[in-house]
Amino acid sequence: MSLEALDWAQIGELRGSELKGEIFSVIQQAASELQERQTDDPLVLAVVPRLAALIEEHDELEGFKEIYSALARSLGLWNYIDKKTADVRDLIVAEAATVPSFGFALHREQVSALNVLLAGRNLILSAPTSFGKSLLVDALLLDGRFRRVAIVLPTIALLDEFRRRLSERFSEKFDVLMHHSEKSERENVIFLGTQERLINREDLGVLDLVVVDEFYKLDPARKDDRSLTLNAAVYKLLARSKQFFFLGPNIDGVQISDGSRWRFEFLRTRFSTVAVDTYDLRGEADKEAKLKLEAYRPDNWPALIFASSPDKANKLAKQLVSSSEKVGAGVALASWMATNYGAKWDLSEAVAAGVGVHHGRIPRALASRFVKMFNERKMPILICTSTLIEGVNTAAKSVLIYDKSIARSNYDFFTFSNIKGRAGRLGQHHVGRVYLFHAPPDQADVDVAAPLFGDLDDAPDEFVVHIEDEDTTEVISDRIEELAERVGLLPSELKRFSSLGIEDVAALRDATEIALRNRAPIQWRGRPSYDQIKAICDVLCSVRQAREFGVFTPSQLTMYVTQLRSSATMRGFFSWHSSSYRGEPTNIDNVFKFLRACEYSLPEYFAVIELFVNKLDGSADYALFLAELPRWFRAEALKILEEQGVPIQISERFIQRGDTVGTLAQRLMSLAAVLDQRLTPLERSWIQDARPS
């Protein structure tokens, strides 16, 4: 019987000699087909994790570990070799592939990629989610030649995940920096950042290695509005780096122009370390009932449910828990949420019932807590949007793809593959499960066309303004000059604000000019009054919709900024929001969208308005306001610890005058360690798990 025809569920039901005979036949068939198929054929590779799951479940298969290890060696899944029972040949391979400092073995394709990088060559790696790409970064950092490294990551959640892992493994060797205020005290340093953070760092020096995770986001066709900023940041980093390593999933090719200065090897592999069972539920008449049935099956836990948008995820959470028994261990966290974010947030009830939500309108420290509880099965059901497929590691056994779109557009095969790839986890769930409630998209090859690697003369305006003199042509020079004249800014100023979009910057110039003509109070210095904040909000919202910032009108935006500034504590701010909120219950979390906007987009837009006020013969100095807004008008240490997974409602209770991030983090860790009664057991655990630094 061929591998395609195997019924693994039926095999799992067998017992005794009948099971042994079937397993022996399976191993024979896999060894035979290995000679005929490609070395990264998912069908053959999947035999190893499936056998691993069966051996763990059935004691009578203990005697198969040796030949199972031989099959794992032949397939290159060296990390599956059982060192206790393997024969000498297999054991030698496993030991040779083991990274001593970490105690785990790499698989064949990881070693191939590592060899390319250690030979000093640039590499772009396309591999499935379960490949173990992050482990390669860690293995490289063990090599003494990589002393100054920049790692570009798409989200702050992923930054913090990397921070915790790298700090734990390399704190004695490297300084790990995430924020501009942090300075390196050693020669060995790892700069972690999103594109927006790294593009403006001035202390990078000469880099030995640049790592770009989720590199497909370089392609503007992926409809990521941060794509061109990513291209600009990576362009800057590559210009000062000796080598680069790009990682991403399910990419078939990378387009590059003949004249590009960058050269690299492209490694595409289907090599996966887990198997996946797919269940087609398209024909279910009552999909909501079926979703609830499968989500609440303990043998599917931890279960990840994909929803199309934050609003859909919130509504789905409410529907799931409305008539279900409580599961998991979320009661204490739910009580904390109600106290610290306000009693009106329906998510508290869902968390108490064992259901979490992960999307862009969830506070970062809380979202990080949800993921940890999910991985530990303390919150066995997690509803997510596309935010969770961008690299954050989960230990999902099952993925239930309930929706077929992101926002209002159907996702493509590439996105579908990435969502599906979250099922299964090496060492925890050898066989993942995927439940499809809609037809999957048609399979299609995906090539990445990054302006960075293309003809620079044809690059988008927002990227062109970043091109350095050594790459500038007459065409590029003329384009930049024309843009500067049209927008009314110097080339350096265009570069500074290009992430907002050149057309929006031009529109803000016109709106600012109109406001000045109408004597709007946008000429101010220091700390603005309510009316002065309202004036710049009016200018901004004449160009961008207020909804982008988590509010409905310029007046509401003004009210929220003013209330944020005047609240003595963030807990007080959330209490005000909860008590005054009158909208749809499922939209109450838009306040977190507002807070995200305060971190980057609002200060950037307001800075453009300030710039044009001064260029149009006015006088303004928003510097103090723009410095305080990104940190929510709090001490910077509080905001940084929030990004590191410690809720600001905890840390603000213990901050002292003159605290740095380090001193406050150390105080919190010490208080948690001595079981200080001012911290609840939940809060102590939260601090210790976050490992702030």
Short mmCIF file of C-alpha atoms in Angstrom, two decimals, residues 373-597:
data_model
loop_
_atom_site.label_atom_id
_atom_site.label_comp_id
_atom_site.label_asym_id
_atom_site.label_seq_id
_atom_site.Cartn_x
_atom_site.Cartn_y
_atom_site.Cartn_z
CA MET A 373 -1.43 30.29 28.86
CA PHE A 374 -2.47 28.85 25.51
CA ASN A 375 0.85 27.06 25.08
CA GLU A 376 0.44 25.60 28.58
CA ARG A 377 -3.21 24.55 27.89
CA LYS A 378 -4.40 26.85 30.68
CA MET A 379 -6.33 28.76 28.03
CA PRO A 380 -7.11 25.91 25.62
CA ILE A 381 -8.91 27.98 22.96
CA LEU A 382 -7.45 31.10 21.33
CA ILE A 383 -9.22 33.07 18.59
CA CYS A 384 -6.80 35.01 16.42
CA THR A 385 -6.59 37.18 13.33
CA SER A 386 -3.59 37.45 11.02
CA THR A 387 -1.54 38.96 13.89
CA LEU A 388 -0.67 35.52 15.20
CA ILE A 389 0.59 34.12 11.89
CA GLU A 390 3.40 36.69 11.72
CA GLY A 391 5.96 34.67 13.58
CA VAL A 392 4.79 34.49 17.20
CA ASN A 393 5.35 30.91 18.30
CA THR A 394 2.38 28.97 19.57
CA ALA A 395 2.07 25.32 20.51
CA ALA A 396 -1.25 24.80 18.73
CA LYS A 397 -2.26 21.22 18.15
CA SER A 398 -5.25 22.23 16.05
CA VAL A 399 -6.04 25.15 13.78
CA LEU A 400 -9.68 25.79 12.91
CA ILE A 401 -9.82 28.06 9.85
CA TYR A 402 -13.32 29.44 10.38
CA ASP A 403 -13.17 32.42 8.03
CA LYS A 404 -11.82 32.71 4.51
CA SER A 405 -10.82 36.35 4.49
CA ILE A 406 -8.72 38.99 6.19
CA ALA A 407 -10.81 42.09 6.75
CA ARG A 408 -12.99 42.06 3.62
CA SER A 409 -10.69 40.37 1.11
CA ASN A 410 -10.36 36.63 0.63
CA TYR A 411 -6.91 35.44 1.59
CA ASP A 412 -4.66 33.87 -1.05
CA PHE A 413 -2.97 30.46 -1.01
CA PHE A 414 0.17 31.91 0.55
CA THR A 415 -1.70 33.31 3.56
CA PHE A 416 -3.79 30.16 3.83
CA SER A 417 -0.61 28.07 3.94
CA ASN A 418 0.81 30.23 6.71
CA ILE A 419 -2.34 29.91 8.80
CA LYS A 420 -2.44 26.17 8.23
CA GLY A 421 1.24 25.93 9.16
CA ARG A 422 0.49 26.90 12.76
CA ALA A 423 -0.86 23.37 13.44
CA GLY A 424 1.54 21.02 15.23
CA ARG A 425 4.68 21.72 17.21
CA LEU A 426 7.97 19.84 17.21
CA GLY A 427 8.42 17.96 20.48
CA GLN A 428 4.85 18.63 21.63
CA HIS A 429 2.33 17.81 18.91
CA HIS A 430 3.94 15.62 16.27
CA VAL A 431 0.70 15.55 14.29
CA GLY A 432 -1.31 18.75 13.96
CA ARG A 433 -4.91 19.08 12.87
CA VAL A 434 -6.44 21.60 10.48
CA TYR A 435 -10.20 22.06 10.16
CA LEU A 436 -11.39 23.81 7.00
CA PHE A 437 -14.79 25.50 7.08
CA HIS A 438 -14.41 26.90 3.54
CA ALA A 439 -12.75 25.80 0.32
CA PRO A 440 -9.02 26.57 0.32
CA PRO A 441 -7.73 29.04 -2.30
CA ASP A 442 -6.32 27.68 -5.53
CA GLN A 443 -2.67 26.80 -5.24
CA ALA A 444 -0.37 29.42 -6.76
CA ASP A 445 3.35 30.13 -6.77
CA VAL A 446 4.45 33.20 -4.85
CA ASP A 447 7.44 35.29 -5.88
CA VAL A 448 8.70 38.20 -3.79
CA ALA A 449 9.37 41.37 -5.77
CA ALA A 450 11.07 43.76 -3.35
CA PRO A 451 11.88 47.28 -4.60
CA LEU A 452 15.17 46.80 -2.74
CA PHE A 453 16.22 44.17 -5.30
CA GLY A 454 14.59 45.77 -8.32
CA ASP A 455 15.49 48.55 -10.72
CA LEU A 456 15.92 51.50 -8.36
CA ASP A 457 14.95 53.97 -11.09
CA ASP A 458 11.45 52.46 -10.99
CA ALA A 459 11.14 52.17 -7.21
CA PRO A 460 8.19 53.82 -5.40
CA ASP A 461 8.67 57.39 -4.20
CA GLU A 462 8.68 56.43 -0.53
CA PHE A 463 11.69 54.19 -1.13
CA VAL A 464 13.50 56.34 -3.70
CA VAL A 465 14.05 59.14 -1.16
CA HIS A 466 16.21 56.74 0.90
CA ILE A 467 18.64 55.82 -1.89
CA GLU A 468 22.21 56.77 -1.04
CA ASP A 469 24.61 58.65 -3.31
CA GLU A 470 26.49 55.54 -4.47
CA ASP A 471 23.26 54.12 -5.92
CA THR A 472 21.78 57.37 -7.20
CA THR A 473 21.29 57.80 -10.94
CA GLU A 474 20.32 60.91 -12.84
CA VAL A 475 16.73 59.63 -13.00
CA ILE A 476 16.61 59.12 -9.22
CA SER A 477 18.19 62.49 -8.53
CA ASP A 478 15.62 64.25 -10.75
CA ARG A 479 12.75 62.36 -9.07
CA ILE A 480 13.87 63.33 -5.57
CA GLU A 481 14.32 66.97 -6.60
CA GLU A 482 10.83 67.05 -8.14
CA LEU A 483 9.27 65.44 -5.05
CA ALA A 484 11.00 67.87 -2.70
CA GLU A 485 9.82 70.85 -4.73
CA ARG A 486 6.25 69.56 -5.00
CA VAL A 487 5.87 68.73 -1.31
CA GLY A 488 7.84 71.71 -0.07
CA LEU A 489 10.42 69.77 1.97
CA LEU A 490 14.14 69.14 1.85
CA PRO A 491 15.22 65.66 0.63
CA SER A 492 16.30 64.82 4.20
CA GLU A 493 12.84 65.79 5.48
CA LEU A 494 11.15 63.70 2.79
CA LYS A 495 13.23 60.74 3.92
CA ARG A 496 12.34 61.36 7.56
CA PHE A 497 8.57 61.24 6.95
CA SER A 498 8.36 58.92 3.94
CA SER A 499 6.74 56.16 6.02
CA LEU A 500 3.57 58.26 6.16
CA GLY A 501 3.26 58.33 2.37
CA ILE A 502 4.44 61.19 0.19
CA GLU A 503 0.90 62.08 -0.93
CA ASP A 504 -0.36 62.27 2.65
CA VAL A 505 2.57 64.49 3.60
CA ALA A 506 1.67 66.81 0.72
CA ALA A 507 -1.98 66.80 1.79
CA LEU A 508 -0.97 67.72 5.34
CA ARG A 509 0.97 70.69 3.98
CA ASP A 510 -2.18 71.95 2.25
CA ALA A 511 -4.34 71.30 5.33
CA THR A 512 -1.84 73.09 7.57
CA GLU A 513 -1.77 76.08 5.23
CA ILE A 514 -5.58 76.29 5.34
CA ALA A 515 -5.58 76.04 9.15
CA LEU A 516 -3.06 78.88 9.40
CA ARG A 517 -5.13 81.01 7.05
CA ASN A 518 -8.18 80.37 9.21
CA ARG A 519 -6.21 81.30 12.35
CA ALA A 520 -6.62 77.86 13.91
CA PRO A 521 -4.54 77.62 17.12
CA ILE A 522 -1.83 75.34 15.73
CA GLN A 523 1.04 77.72 16.58
CA TRP A 524 1.94 76.64 20.08
CA ARG A 525 4.90 75.58 22.17
CA GLY A 526 5.37 73.34 25.21
CA ARG A 527 2.25 71.66 26.62
CA PRO A 528 -0.82 72.39 24.50
CA SER A 529 -4.30 73.29 25.73
CA TYR A 530 -7.39 71.29 24.80
CA ASP A 531 -8.19 73.70 21.94
CA GLN A 532 -4.64 73.51 20.60
CA ILE A 533 -4.72 69.69 20.58
CA LYS A 534 -8.13 69.86 18.91
CA ALA A 535 -6.72 72.14 16.20
CA ILE A 536 -3.97 69.70 15.14
CA CYS A 537 -6.42 66.78 15.35
CA ASP A 538 -8.71 68.67 12.97
CA VAL A 539 -5.83 69.15 10.52
CA LEU A 540 -4.85 65.49 10.71
CA CYS A 541 -8.39 64.15 10.36
CA SER A 542 -8.96 66.24 7.26
CA VAL A 543 -6.36 63.98 5.63
CA ARG A 544 -6.70 60.65 7.49
CA GLN A 545 -9.87 59.11 8.91
CA ALA A 546 -10.26 59.32 12.67
CA ARG A 547 -11.16 55.61 12.74
CA GLU A 548 -7.54 54.78 11.96
CA PHE A 549 -6.69 56.01 15.43
CA GLY A 550 -9.40 54.08 17.30
CA VAL A 551 -11.92 56.95 17.50
CA PHE A 552 -14.75 58.35 15.40
CA THR A 553 -14.15 62.11 15.26
CA PRO A 554 -11.38 64.69 15.77
CA SER A 555 -13.18 65.81 18.93
CA GLN A 556 -13.12 62.30 20.34
CA LEU A 557 -9.43 61.97 19.46
CA THR A 558 -8.77 65.22 21.32
CA MET A 559 -10.74 64.02 24.34
CA TYR A 560 -8.82 60.74 24.52
CA VAL A 561 -5.41 62.41 24.19
CA THR A 562 -6.36 64.93 26.87
CA GLN A 563 -7.70 62.26 29.23
CA LEU A 564 -4.61 60.10 28.71
CA ARG A 565 -2.42 63.07 29.61
CA SER A 566 -4.40 64.03 32.71
CA SER A 567 -4.91 60.54 34.18
CA ALA A 568 -2.60 59.91 37.13
CA THR A 569 -2.38 56.20 36.30
CA MET A 570 -3.14 54.00 33.31
CA ARG A 571 -5.55 52.04 35.48
CA GLY A 572 -7.35 55.33 36.05
CA PHE A 573 -7.43 56.02 32.31
CA PHE A 574 -8.94 52.61 31.58
CA SER A 575 -11.48 53.11 34.38
CA TRP A 576 -12.54 56.41 32.79
CA HIS A 577 -12.82 54.77 29.39
CA SER A 578 -14.90 51.86 30.71
CA SER A 579 -17.29 54.07 32.65
CA SER A 580 -17.80 56.57 29.81
CA TYR A 581 -17.97 54.12 26.88
CA ARG A 582 -21.38 54.00 25.15
CA GLY A 583 -20.67 52.06 21.95
CA GLU A 584 -20.97 48.42 20.89
CA PRO A 585 -19.56 46.12 23.61
CA THR A 586 -17.40 44.25 21.09
CA ASN A 587 -15.72 47.53 20.06
CA ILE A 588 -14.70 48.70 23.52
CA ASP A 589 -11.15 47.51 22.79
CA ASN A 590 -10.70 50.29 20.21
CA VAL A 591 -9.09 52.17 23.09
CA PHE A 592 -6.04 49.95 22.55
CA LYS A 593 -6.01 50.91 18.87
CA PHE A 594 -5.89 54.51 20.04
CA LEU A 595 -2.97 53.73 22.37
CA ARG A 596 -1.09 52.00 19.53
CA ALA A 597 -1.63 55.12 17.40
#
